mmCIF file of C-alpha atoms and ligand atoms in Angstrom:
data_model
loop_
_atom_site.group_PDB
_atom_site.id
_atom_site.type_symbol
_atom_site.label_atom_id
_atom_site.label_comp_id
_atom_site.label_asym_id
_atom_site.label_seq_id
_atom_site.Cartn_x
_atom_site.Cartn_y
_atom_site.Cartn_z
ATOM 1 C CA UNK A 1 132.327 124.179 109.709
ATOM 2 C CA UNK A 2 131.197 123.069 113.197
ATOM 3 C CA UNK A 3 128.534 120.361 113.349
ATOM 4 C CA UNK A 4 126.426 119.913 116.467
ATOM 5 C CA UNK A 5 126.654 116.573 118.272
ATOM 6 C CA UNK A 6 123.026 115.817 117.540
ATOM 7 C CA UNK A 7 123.415 116.553 113.830
ATOM 8 C CA UNK A 8 126.510 114.331 113.774
ATOM 9 C CA UNK A 9 124.450 111.457 115.183
ATOM 10 C CA UNK A 10 121.576 112.045 112.749
ATOM 11 C CA UNK A 11 124.005 112.130 109.823
ATOM 12 C CA UNK A 12 125.679 108.963 111.040
ATOM 13 C CA UNK A 13 122.458 106.931 111.096
ATOM 14 C CA UNK A 14 121.476 108.348 107.709
ATOM 15 C CA UNK A 15 124.845 107.787 106.081
ATOM 16 C CA UNK A 16 124.173 104.502 104.271
ATOM 17 C CA UNK A 17 120.982 105.766 102.680
ATOM 18 C CA UNK A 18 122.578 109.082 101.722
ATOM 19 C CA UNK A 19 125.513 107.266 100.122
ATOM 20 C CA UNK A 20 123.101 105.092 98.188
ATOM 21 C CA UNK A 21 121.064 108.100 97.028
ATOM 22 C CA UNK A 22 124.013 110.292 96.101
ATOM 23 C CA UNK A 23 127.131 108.189 95.566
ATOM 24 C CA UNK A 24 126.281 104.734 94.197
ATOM 25 C CA UNK A 25 125.910 103.045 90.844
ATOM 26 C CA UNK A 26 122.216 103.915 91.157
ATOM 27 C CA UNK A 27 123.019 107.584 91.810
ATOM 28 C CA UNK A 28 125.139 107.653 88.645
ATOM 29 C CA UNK A 29 122.370 106.166 86.492
ATOM 30 C CA UNK A 30 119.183 107.377 88.169
ATOM 31 C CA UNK A 31 118.489 109.911 85.402
ATOM 32 C CA UNK A 32 119.148 107.539 82.518
ATOM 33 C CA UNK A 33 115.803 107.320 80.703
ATOM 34 C CA UNK A 34 115.838 103.590 79.938
ATOM 35 C CA UNK A 35 116.750 102.073 83.328
ATOM 36 C CA UNK A 36 114.347 99.932 85.302
ATOM 37 C CA UNK A 37 114.122 102.159 88.369
ATOM 38 C CA UNK A 38 112.612 100.099 91.194
ATOM 39 C CA UNK A 39 114.436 101.815 94.055
ATOM 40 C CA UNK A 40 112.406 104.517 95.805
ATOM 41 C CA UNK A 41 108.609 104.788 96.064
ATOM 42 C CA UNK A 42 108.416 107.332 93.287
ATOM 43 C CA UNK A 43 105.925 107.340 90.407
ATOM 44 C CA UNK A 44 107.300 105.971 87.138
ATOM 45 C CA UNK A 45 104.207 106.977 85.155
ATOM 46 C CA UNK A 46 102.085 110.110 84.784
ATOM 47 C CA UNK A 47 99.886 111.015 87.810
ATOM 48 C CA UNK A 48 96.494 109.301 88.161
ATOM 49 C CA UNK A 49 93.505 110.778 86.300
ATOM 50 C CA UNK A 50 91.678 113.380 88.353
ATOM 51 C CA UNK A 51 94.626 114.443 90.489
ATOM 52 C CA UNK A 52 95.715 117.554 88.580
ATOM 53 C CA UNK A 53 92.046 118.400 87.885
ATOM 54 C CA UNK A 54 91.274 118.302 91.629
ATOM 55 C CA UNK A 55 94.084 120.758 92.314
ATOM 56 C CA UNK A 56 93.050 123.017 89.421
ATOM 57 C CA UNK A 57 89.460 123.080 90.655
ATOM 58 C CA UNK A 58 90.559 124.519 94.001
ATOM 59 C CA UNK A 59 93.069 127.075 92.706
ATOM 60 C CA UNK A 60 90.634 130.016 92.160
ATOM 61 C CA UNK A 61 90.285 131.799 95.519
ATOM 62 C CA UNK A 62 86.782 131.797 97.025
ATOM 63 C CA UNK A 63 87.559 134.390 99.711
ATOM 64 C CA UNK A 64 90.357 136.694 100.823
ATOM 65 C CA UNK A 65 91.739 134.074 103.221
ATOM 66 C CA UNK A 66 92.011 131.345 100.602
ATOM 67 C CA UNK A 67 95.804 131.488 100.623
ATOM 68 C CA UNK A 68 96.268 132.894 104.117
ATOM 69 C CA UNK A 69 98.209 130.909 106.743
ATOM 70 C CA UNK A 70 96.274 127.649 107.158
ATOM 71 C CA UNK A 71 96.295 125.765 110.437
ATOM 72 C CA UNK A 72 94.104 122.646 110.636
ATOM 73 C CA UNK A 73 91.356 123.813 108.302
ATOM 74 C CA UNK A 74 88.162 122.634 109.998
ATOM 75 C CA UNK A 75 86.380 121.679 106.776
ATOM 76 C CA UNK A 76 89.403 119.601 105.772
ATOM 77 C CA UNK A 77 89.514 117.881 109.166
ATOM 78 C CA UNK A 78 85.775 117.164 108.983
ATOM 79 C CA UNK A 79 86.161 115.608 105.533
ATOM 80 C CA UNK A 80 88.903 113.355 106.852
ATOM 81 C CA UNK A 81 87.046 112.482 110.061
ATOM 82 C CA UNK A 82 83.987 111.480 108.001
ATOM 83 C CA UNK A 83 86.104 109.487 105.571
ATOM 84 C CA UNK A 84 87.920 107.688 108.398
ATOM 85 C CA UNK A 85 84.649 107.047 110.227
ATOM 86 C CA UNK A 86 83.003 105.573 107.078
ATOM 87 C CA UNK A 87 86.025 103.519 106.251
ATOM 88 C CA UNK A 88 86.872 102.218 109.709
ATOM 89 C CA UNK A 89 83.425 102.102 111.309
ATOM 90 C CA UNK A 90 84.733 104.270 114.181
ATOM 91 C CA UNK A 91 83.578 107.850 114.658
ATOM 92 C CA UNK A 92 86.613 110.118 114.651
ATOM 93 C CA UNK A 93 86.308 113.678 115.978
ATOM 94 C CA UNK A 94 87.458 116.339 113.460
ATOM 95 C CA UNK A 95 89.252 118.118 116.303
ATOM 96 C CA UNK A 96 91.504 115.085 116.724
ATOM 97 C CA UNK A 97 92.811 115.310 113.158
ATOM 98 C CA UNK A 98 96.000 117.354 112.808
ATOM 99 C CA UNK A 99 96.829 118.165 109.190
ATOM 100 C CA UNK A 100 100.461 117.566 108.263
ATOM 101 C CA UNK A 101 102.776 117.729 105.285
ATOM 102 C CA UNK A 102 102.672 113.947 104.882
ATOM 103 C CA UNK A 103 103.333 111.094 107.295
ATOM 104 C CA UNK A 104 106.895 112.338 107.785
ATOM 105 C CA UNK A 105 105.601 115.420 109.587
ATOM 106 C CA UNK A 106 102.889 113.462 111.437
ATOM 107 C CA UNK A 107 105.565 111.158 112.854
ATOM 108 C CA UNK A 108 107.840 114.076 113.798
ATOM 109 C CA UNK A 109 104.947 115.720 115.646
ATOM 110 C CA UNK A 110 104.129 112.482 117.490
ATOM 111 C CA UNK A 111 107.772 112.224 118.609
ATOM 112 C CA UNK A 112 107.800 115.850 119.772
ATOM 113 C CA UNK A 113 104.561 115.614 121.704
ATOM 114 C CA UNK A 114 104.789 112.159 123.248
ATOM 115 C CA UNK A 115 108.535 111.643 123.891
ATOM 116 C CA UNK A 116 110.991 113.073 126.384
ATOM 117 C CA UNK A 117 114.759 113.148 125.882
ATOM 118 C CA UNK A 118 116.182 109.675 126.518
ATOM 119 C CA UNK A 119 112.857 107.840 126.145
ATOM 120 C CA UNK A 120 113.142 104.487 124.441
ATOM 121 C CA UNK A 121 111.115 103.731 121.317
ATOM 122 C CA UNK A 122 110.725 100.198 119.994
ATOM 123 C CA UNK A 123 110.311 99.509 116.295
ATOM 124 C CA UNK A 124 110.655 96.386 114.184
ATOM 125 C CA UNK A 125 113.387 95.517 111.714
ATOM 126 C CA UNK A 126 113.332 95.961 108.806
ATOM 127 C CA UNK A 127 112.028 99.484 109.424
ATOM 128 C CA UNK A 128 111.080 102.434 107.276
ATOM 129 C CA UNK A 129 114.333 104.390 106.922
ATOM 130 C CA UNK A 130 112.905 107.557 108.524
ATOM 131 C CA UNK A 131 112.351 106.334 112.086
ATOM 132 C CA UNK A 132 115.927 106.193 113.276
ATOM 133 C CA UNK A 133 117.168 109.633 112.140
ATOM 134 C CA UNK A 134 113.938 111.245 113.323
ATOM 135 C CA UNK A 135 114.157 109.569 116.726
ATOM 136 C CA UNK A 136 117.804 110.565 117.112
ATOM 137 C CA UNK A 137 116.829 114.101 116.106
ATOM 138 C CA UNK A 138 114.135 114.013 118.813
ATOM 139 C CA UNK A 139 116.696 112.850 121.410
ATOM 140 C CA UNK A 140 115.060 109.428 121.845
ATOM 141 C CA UNK A 141 116.758 106.023 122.007
ATOM 142 C CA UNK A 142 116.035 103.447 119.273
ATOM 143 C CA UNK A 143 115.307 99.876 120.349
ATOM 144 C CA UNK A 144 115.147 97.545 117.350
ATOM 145 C CA UNK A 145 113.409 94.193 117.340
ATOM 146 C CA UNK A 146 113.586 92.020 114.197
ATOM 147 C CA UNK A 147 110.338 90.640 112.770
ATOM 148 C CA UNK A 148 109.955 86.861 112.693
ATOM 149 C CA UNK A 149 112.025 85.475 109.852
ATOM 150 C CA UNK A 150 110.005 83.754 107.148
ATOM 151 C CA UNK A 151 106.566 85.155 108.053
ATOM 152 C CA UNK A 152 107.719 88.783 108.592
ATOM 153 C CA UNK A 153 105.163 88.911 111.431
ATOM 154 C CA UNK A 154 105.722 91.102 114.508
ATOM 155 C CA UNK A 155 107.723 89.275 117.153
ATOM 156 C CA UNK A 156 105.451 90.248 120.029
ATOM 157 C CA UNK A 157 107.356 88.158 122.606
ATOM 158 C CA UNK A 158 110.609 89.895 121.663
ATOM 159 C CA UNK A 159 108.873 93.286 121.853
ATOM 160 C CA UNK A 160 107.622 92.368 125.352
ATOM 161 C CA UNK A 161 111.185 91.464 126.382
ATOM 162 C CA UNK A 162 112.559 94.739 124.966
ATOM 163 C CA UNK A 163 110.255 96.874 127.148
ATOM 164 C CA UNK A 164 112.023 98.687 130.019
ATOM 165 C CA UNK A 165 110.900 101.425 132.421
ATOM 166 C CA UNK A 166 112.187 103.951 129.811
ATOM 167 C CA UNK A 167 110.018 102.597 126.984
ATOM 168 C CA UNK A 168 107.542 105.279 125.956
ATOM 169 C CA UNK A 169 106.443 104.276 122.467
ATOM 170 C CA UNK A 170 106.177 101.364 120.070
ATOM 171 C CA UNK A 171 105.926 102.071 116.338
ATOM 172 C CA UNK A 172 103.986 99.641 114.169
ATOM 173 C CA UNK A 173 103.906 100.041 110.392
ATOM 174 C CA UNK A 174 101.156 98.062 108.687
ATOM 175 C CA UNK A 175 100.934 97.446 105.740
ATOM 176 C CA UNK A 176 104.664 97.283 106.105
ATOM 177 C CA UNK A 177 107.366 98.924 104.067
ATOM 178 C CA UNK A 178 109.376 96.923 102.968
ATOM 179 C CA UNK A 179 107.837 93.492 103.768
ATOM 180 C CA UNK A 180 104.282 94.189 102.521
ATOM 181 C CA UNK A 181 102.961 92.421 105.626
ATOM 182 C CA UNK A 182 99.559 93.363 107.064
ATOM 183 C CA UNK A 183 99.538 92.314 110.719
ATOM 184 C CA UNK A 184 96.576 90.169 111.732
ATOM 185 C CA UNK A 185 93.998 91.061 114.406
ATOM 186 C CA UNK A 186 95.429 88.232 116.551
ATOM 187 C CA UNK A 187 98.954 89.665 116.420
ATOM 188 C CA UNK A 188 97.657 93.166 117.153
ATOM 189 C CA UNK A 189 95.549 91.940 120.079
ATOM 190 C CA UNK A 190 98.563 90.162 121.481
ATOM 191 C CA UNK A 191 100.657 93.335 121.137
ATOM 192 C CA UNK A 192 97.907 95.410 122.767
ATOM 193 C CA UNK A 193 97.854 92.967 125.700
ATOM 194 C CA UNK A 194 101.619 93.337 126.153
ATOM 195 C CA UNK A 195 101.467 97.153 126.012
ATOM 196 C CA UNK A 196 98.492 97.330 128.378
ATOM 197 C CA UNK A 197 100.192 95.051 130.883
ATOM 198 C CA UNK A 198 103.493 96.994 130.752
ATOM 199 C CA UNK A 199 101.682 100.343 131.022
ATOM 200 C CA UNK A 200 99.754 99.117 134.065
ATOM 201 C CA UNK A 201 102.951 97.898 135.702
ATOM 202 C CA UNK A 202 104.731 101.199 135.071
ATOM 203 C CA UNK A 203 101.750 103.337 136.035
ATOM 204 C CA UNK A 204 102.065 105.348 132.801
ATOM 205 C CA UNK A 205 101.108 104.761 129.214
ATOM 206 C CA UNK A 206 103.352 103.283 126.556
ATOM 207 C CA UNK A 207 102.054 104.820 123.321
ATOM 208 C CA UNK A 208 101.472 103.015 120.047
ATOM 209 C CA UNK A 209 102.247 104.981 116.893
ATOM 210 C CA UNK A 210 100.458 103.312 114.024
ATOM 211 C CA UNK A 211 102.285 104.449 110.897
ATOM 212 C CA UNK A 212 99.886 103.487 108.156
ATOM 213 C CA UNK A 213 100.432 105.436 104.911
ATOM 214 C CA UNK A 214 99.712 102.257 102.897
ATOM 215 C CA UNK A 215 96.433 101.528 104.726
ATOM 216 C CA UNK A 216 94.414 101.806 101.504
ATOM 217 C CA UNK A 217 96.788 99.627 99.507
ATOM 218 C CA UNK A 218 95.664 96.199 100.721
ATOM 219 C CA UNK A 219 95.111 93.392 98.206
ATOM 220 C CA UNK A 220 92.299 90.921 97.517
ATOM 221 C CA UNK A 221 89.661 93.254 98.973
ATOM 222 C CA UNK A 222 90.757 92.279 102.474
ATOM 223 C CA UNK A 223 90.001 94.625 105.363
ATOM 224 C CA UNK A 224 92.826 96.601 106.962
ATOM 225 C CA UNK A 225 93.077 95.951 110.702
ATOM 226 C CA UNK A 226 94.551 99.207 112.023
ATOM 227 C CA UNK A 227 96.932 98.600 114.941
ATOM 228 C CA UNK A 228 95.347 101.707 116.513
ATOM 229 C CA UNK A 229 91.978 99.937 116.814
ATOM 230 C CA UNK A 230 93.299 97.433 119.357
ATOM 231 C CA UNK A 231 94.934 99.649 121.963
ATOM 232 C CA UNK A 232 93.609 102.893 123.469
ATOM 233 C CA UNK A 233 96.853 104.892 123.770
ATOM 234 C CA UNK A 234 97.288 104.950 119.995
ATOM 235 C CA UNK A 235 97.764 107.523 117.286
ATOM 236 C CA UNK A 236 97.633 107.203 113.501
ATOM 237 C CA UNK A 237 100.129 108.738 111.063
ATOM 238 C CA UNK A 238 98.822 108.853 107.495
ATOM 239 C CA UNK A 239 99.931 110.227 104.137
ATOM 240 C CA UNK A 240 98.062 110.656 100.850
ATOM 241 C CA UNK A 241 101.415 110.328 99.051
ATOM 242 C CA UNK A 242 101.055 106.555 98.617
ATOM 243 C CA UNK A 243 97.399 106.071 97.697
ATOM 244 C CA UNK A 244 97.673 108.914 95.146
ATOM 245 C CA UNK A 245 101.300 108.131 94.250
ATOM 246 C CA UNK A 246 102.126 111.833 94.436
ATOM 247 C CA UNK A 247 104.689 111.920 97.257
ATOM 248 C CA UNK A 248 105.953 115.364 96.258
ATOM 249 C CA UNK A 249 102.567 116.954 97.051
ATOM 250 C CA UNK A 250 102.740 116.747 100.809
ATOM 251 C CA UNK A 251 99.496 116.065 102.656
ATOM 252 C CA UNK A 252 98.693 113.701 105.499
ATOM 253 C CA UNK A 253 97.582 113.789 109.103
ATOM 254 C CA UNK A 254 98.106 112.676 112.662
ATOM 255 C CA UNK A 255 94.807 111.363 114.090
ATOM 256 C CA UNK A 256 93.944 110.425 117.639
ATOM 257 C CA UNK A 257 91.153 107.821 117.672
ATOM 258 C CA UNK A 258 88.106 108.413 119.863
ATOM 259 C CA UNK A 259 89.206 105.853 122.462
ATOM 260 C CA UNK A 260 92.528 107.642 123.117
ATOM 261 C CA UNK A 261 92.146 108.807 126.740
ATOM 262 C CA UNK A 262 94.418 111.861 126.394
ATOM 263 C CA UNK A 263 93.056 113.182 123.114
ATOM 264 C CA UNK A 264 91.476 116.393 124.431
ATOM 265 C CA UNK A 265 94.519 117.435 126.496
ATOM 266 C CA UNK A 266 96.840 116.668 123.613
ATOM 267 C CA UNK A 267 95.136 118.941 121.036
ATOM 268 C CA UNK A 268 96.917 122.116 122.111
ATOM 269 C CA UNK A 269 100.281 120.354 122.337
ATOM 270 C CA UNK A 270 99.902 118.901 118.860
ATOM 271 C CA UNK A 271 98.991 122.292 117.415
ATOM 272 C CA UNK A 272 102.030 123.795 119.139
ATOM 273 C CA UNK A 273 104.258 121.064 117.675
ATOM 274 C CA UNK A 274 102.809 121.660 114.196
ATOM 275 C CA UNK A 275 103.821 125.327 114.449
ATOM 276 C CA UNK A 276 107.053 125.056 116.440
ATOM 277 C CA UNK A 277 108.248 122.159 114.276
ATOM 278 C CA UNK A 278 108.396 124.614 111.370
ATOM 279 C CA UNK A 279 104.792 125.037 110.154
ATOM 280 C CA UNK A 280 104.234 121.349 109.410
ATOM 281 C CA UNK A 281 100.769 121.889 107.876
ATOM 282 C CA UNK A 282 100.018 121.008 104.228
ATOM 283 C CA UNK A 283 99.659 123.970 101.873
ATOM 284 C CA UNK A 284 96.340 125.820 101.719
ATOM 285 C CA UNK A 285 95.630 124.436 98.223
ATOM 286 C CA UNK A 286 96.041 120.813 99.267
ATOM 287 C CA UNK A 287 93.817 121.335 102.285
ATOM 288 C CA UNK A 288 91.092 122.941 100.110
ATOM 289 C CA UNK A 289 91.284 120.078 97.607
ATOM 290 C CA UNK A 290 91.002 117.261 100.148
ATOM 291 C CA UNK A 291 87.316 116.473 99.509
ATOM 292 C CA UNK A 292 88.280 115.544 95.942
ATOM 293 C CA UNK A 293 91.695 114.078 96.687
ATOM 294 C CA UNK A 294 90.298 111.786 99.367
ATOM 295 C CA UNK A 295 88.106 110.038 96.742
ATOM 296 C CA UNK A 296 91.036 109.196 94.457
ATOM 297 C CA UNK A 297 93.358 106.230 94.443
ATOM 298 C CA UNK A 298 95.860 104.511 92.220
ATOM 299 C CA UNK A 299 94.312 101.497 90.502
ATOM 300 C CA UNK A 300 94.441 98.813 93.164
ATOM 301 C CA UNK A 301 93.353 96.043 90.762
ATOM 302 C CA UNK A 302 96.238 96.975 88.488
ATOM 303 C CA UNK A 303 98.652 97.094 91.425
ATOM 304 C CA UNK A 304 97.544 93.629 92.505
ATOM 305 C CA UNK A 305 98.039 92.371 88.945
ATOM 306 C CA UNK A 306 101.578 93.802 89.013
ATOM 307 C CA UNK A 307 102.253 92.070 92.310
ATOM 308 C CA UNK A 308 101.031 88.746 90.914
ATOM 309 C CA UNK A 309 103.010 89.185 87.708
ATOM 310 C CA UNK A 310 106.247 89.930 89.555
ATOM 311 C CA UNK A 311 105.882 87.329 92.308
ATOM 312 C CA UNK A 312 105.209 84.571 89.750
ATOM 313 C CA UNK A 313 107.806 85.892 87.292
ATOM 314 C CA UNK A 314 110.555 86.146 89.902
ATOM 315 C CA UNK A 315 109.731 82.742 91.369
ATOM 316 C CA UNK A 316 109.901 81.224 87.873
ATOM 317 C CA UNK A 317 113.295 82.862 87.423
ATOM 318 C CA UNK A 318 114.528 81.123 90.586
ATOM 319 C CA UNK A 319 114.111 83.846 93.200
ATOM 320 C CA UNK A 320 112.651 83.232 96.636
ATOM 321 C CA UNK A 321 109.922 85.846 97.096
ATOM 322 C CA UNK A 322 106.914 85.992 99.394
ATOM 323 C CA UNK A 323 103.534 87.434 98.442
ATOM 324 C CA UNK A 324 102.948 90.853 100.085
ATOM 325 C CA UNK A 325 99.468 91.565 101.558
ATOM 326 C CA UNK A 326 99.669 95.262 100.644
ATOM 327 C CA UNK A 327 101.903 98.271 99.708
ATOM 328 C CA UNK A 328 103.730 98.612 96.403
ATOM 329 C CA UNK A 329 106.871 96.737 97.421
ATOM 330 C CA UNK A 330 108.278 93.252 96.961
ATOM 331 C CA UNK A 331 111.106 91.916 99.082
ATOM 332 C CA UNK A 332 112.809 89.019 97.262
ATOM 333 C CA UNK A 333 115.761 87.195 98.760
ATOM 334 C CA UNK A 334 119.087 87.876 97.056
ATOM 335 C CA UNK A 335 120.419 84.618 95.594
ATOM 336 C CA UNK A 336 123.787 85.275 97.286
ATOM 337 C CA UNK A 337 124.643 86.400 100.826
ATOM 338 C CA UNK A 338 125.867 89.836 99.813
ATOM 339 C CA UNK A 339 122.797 91.806 98.694
ATOM 340 C CA UNK A 340 124.944 94.873 97.913
ATOM 341 C CA UNK A 341 127.010 92.796 95.485
ATOM 342 C CA UNK A 342 123.876 91.252 93.976
ATOM 343 C CA UNK A 343 122.374 94.730 93.520
ATOM 344 C CA UNK A 344 125.450 95.614 91.465
ATOM 345 C CA UNK A 345 124.826 92.531 89.315
ATOM 346 C CA UNK A 346 121.235 93.674 88.837
ATOM 347 C CA UNK A 347 122.515 97.163 87.971
ATOM 348 C CA UNK A 348 124.697 95.644 85.272
ATOM 349 C CA UNK A 349 121.401 94.345 83.813
ATOM 350 C CA UNK A 350 119.910 97.842 83.979
ATOM 351 C CA UNK A 351 117.829 96.939 87.056
ATOM 352 C CA UNK A 352 117.989 99.266 90.057
ATOM 353 C CA UNK A 353 116.616 98.099 93.400
ATOM 354 C CA UNK A 354 117.052 98.986 97.070
ATOM 355 C CA UNK A 355 119.651 96.623 98.573
ATOM 356 C CA UNK A 356 118.386 94.999 101.792
ATOM 357 C CA UNK A 357 121.452 96.198 103.697
ATOM 358 C CA UNK A 358 120.225 99.782 103.219
ATOM 359 C CA UNK A 359 116.828 98.879 104.744
ATOM 360 C CA UNK A 360 118.350 96.802 107.594
ATOM 361 C CA UNK A 361 117.432 93.460 106.050
ATOM 362 C CA UNK A 362 120.674 92.109 104.610
ATOM 363 C CA UNK A 363 120.289 89.244 102.162
ATOM 364 C CA UNK A 364 117.174 90.729 100.508
ATOM 365 C CA UNK A 365 116.405 93.497 98.035
ATOM 366 C CA UNK A 366 113.346 95.704 97.695
ATOM 367 C CA UNK A 367 111.532 96.320 94.405
ATOM 368 C CA UNK A 368 108.876 99.014 93.980
ATOM 369 C CA UNK A 369 105.896 98.212 91.775
ATOM 370 C CA UNK A 370 105.241 101.778 90.645
ATOM 371 C CA UNK A 371 106.324 101.178 87.025
ATOM 372 C CA UNK A 372 103.799 100.199 84.359
ATOM 373 C CA UNK A 373 102.870 96.524 83.977
ATOM 374 C CA UNK A 374 104.588 96.523 80.572
ATOM 375 C CA UNK A 375 107.869 97.760 82.082
ATOM 376 C CA UNK A 376 107.634 95.238 84.906
ATOM 377 C CA UNK A 377 106.964 92.438 82.427
ATOM 378 C CA UNK A 378 109.964 93.567 80.390
ATOM 379 C CA UNK A 379 112.193 93.611 83.472
ATOM 380 C CA UNK A 380 111.599 89.921 84.164
ATOM 381 C CA UNK A 381 113.979 88.842 81.397
ATOM 382 C CA UNK A 382 116.730 90.966 82.972
ATOM 383 C CA UNK A 383 115.950 89.580 86.451
ATOM 384 C CA UNK A 384 116.171 86.030 85.025
ATOM 385 C CA UNK A 385 119.521 86.770 83.335
ATOM 386 C CA UNK A 386 120.918 88.251 86.572
ATOM 387 C CA UNK A 387 119.705 85.224 88.551
ATOM 388 C CA UNK A 388 121.235 82.806 86.034
ATOM 389 C CA UNK A 389 124.590 84.603 86.288
ATOM 390 C CA UNK A 390 125.075 83.579 89.938
ATOM 391 C CA UNK A 391 125.398 80.043 91.257
ATOM 392 C CA UNK A 392 122.164 78.254 92.186
HETATM 393 C C1 PLP B 1 106.315 103.376 106.368
HETATM 394 C C2 PLP B 1 106.395 104.793 105.934
HETATM 395 N N1 PLP B 1 106.081 105.753 106.811
HETATM 396 C C3 PLP B 1 106.110 107.046 106.479
HETATM 397 C C4 PLP B 1 106.484 107.445 105.206
HETATM 398 C C5 PLP B 1 106.487 108.888 104.853
HETATM 399 O O1 PLP B 1 105.471 109.162 103.937
HETATM 400 P P1 PLP B 1 105.385 110.605 103.238
HETATM 401 O O2 PLP B 1 106.670 110.788 102.486
HETATM 402 O O3 PLP B 1 104.233 110.519 102.315
HETATM 403 O O4 PLP B 1 105.263 111.586 104.314
HETATM 404 C C6 PLP B 1 106.832 106.467 104.257
HETATM 405 C C7 PLP B 1 107.294 106.857 102.911
HETATM 406 O O5 PLP B 1 107.929 106.110 102.213
HETATM 407 C C8 PLP B 1 106.779 105.112 104.631
HETATM 408 O O6 PLP B 1 107.078 104.134 103.762
#
């Protein structure tokens, strides 16, 4: 069967993750009912109260077009613009909200609209696993800049050095998957200064894609400084899949903030990309239900309690683990150089995690906190036994 060159490249960059998902010890055991499954960001409990009810409420059709093809339903976009405006203190225009089947589609649309073949896109390591295959698919060139070791902060100086005349976009993911880092206003101002300076020198904009599906999952009641608020040529990719912990019900958006100079000219292009990309809109039902869905969230107090439980529990067991500012991930250091080998040791204790090598951060492993507090508490004994089985 012939494979196109582009598909070969996409498959190549995706290979490690695909092997892990389909041909690993985890793949063999992923359906066992009693494993501690801390690998992917999937729910490990029943959906939050109110979610199914919100969908049910909007099922009965209110007019003949209820289930017709839905573009960016204006009422839906207005709900989101109002919610964003209330939440961020910035007045978003409903016409600058493009409804998408999750952040995945929002990011794909941003790549289609803002990148030409061969454009360079900078993102930080460790990255979300989707950027590289999607950029290769879009014909762009990936430029990877590690975050600062220890703090996991953006290395703005290294980003500045990585900029070339072909750089067209920088992706920032805050709160970050997998580090849990929320970048500070100072870091974001510094980045904005670098991008502004480079754009001025080149005489054309370098865009900032703020990928922020975890924006509402920030701990200790702290505000979320959106990277998009610091730099005008920004766009926001968002998904409801994280805050509702229902990633299989695909709804999100691509939003251009009011200070984005090109927002009016870009509307038609974005709509075209939503259609030509393969009808990347959420289903009609999800768009109708947004006024109710937008009010719901997983229990953030409970999530923070899980974070505290696991950080303290793992530290007591001898792991080195930092405290994430947000998201539902922890990124402990593996107590041996080979994180793939340590993940196998964890698997032998019934614990399944994402090895750091798979997320481009060798020497670490990622744990999701989407299991119940009781299950997490129970897992700590197994984590301690695994830690004790390797040399100090
Ligand atoms: C950083 C980041 N961006 C984008 C996505 C895609 O989100 P969704 O699957 O809800 O579209 C994810 C999902 O894990 C993510 O972690």
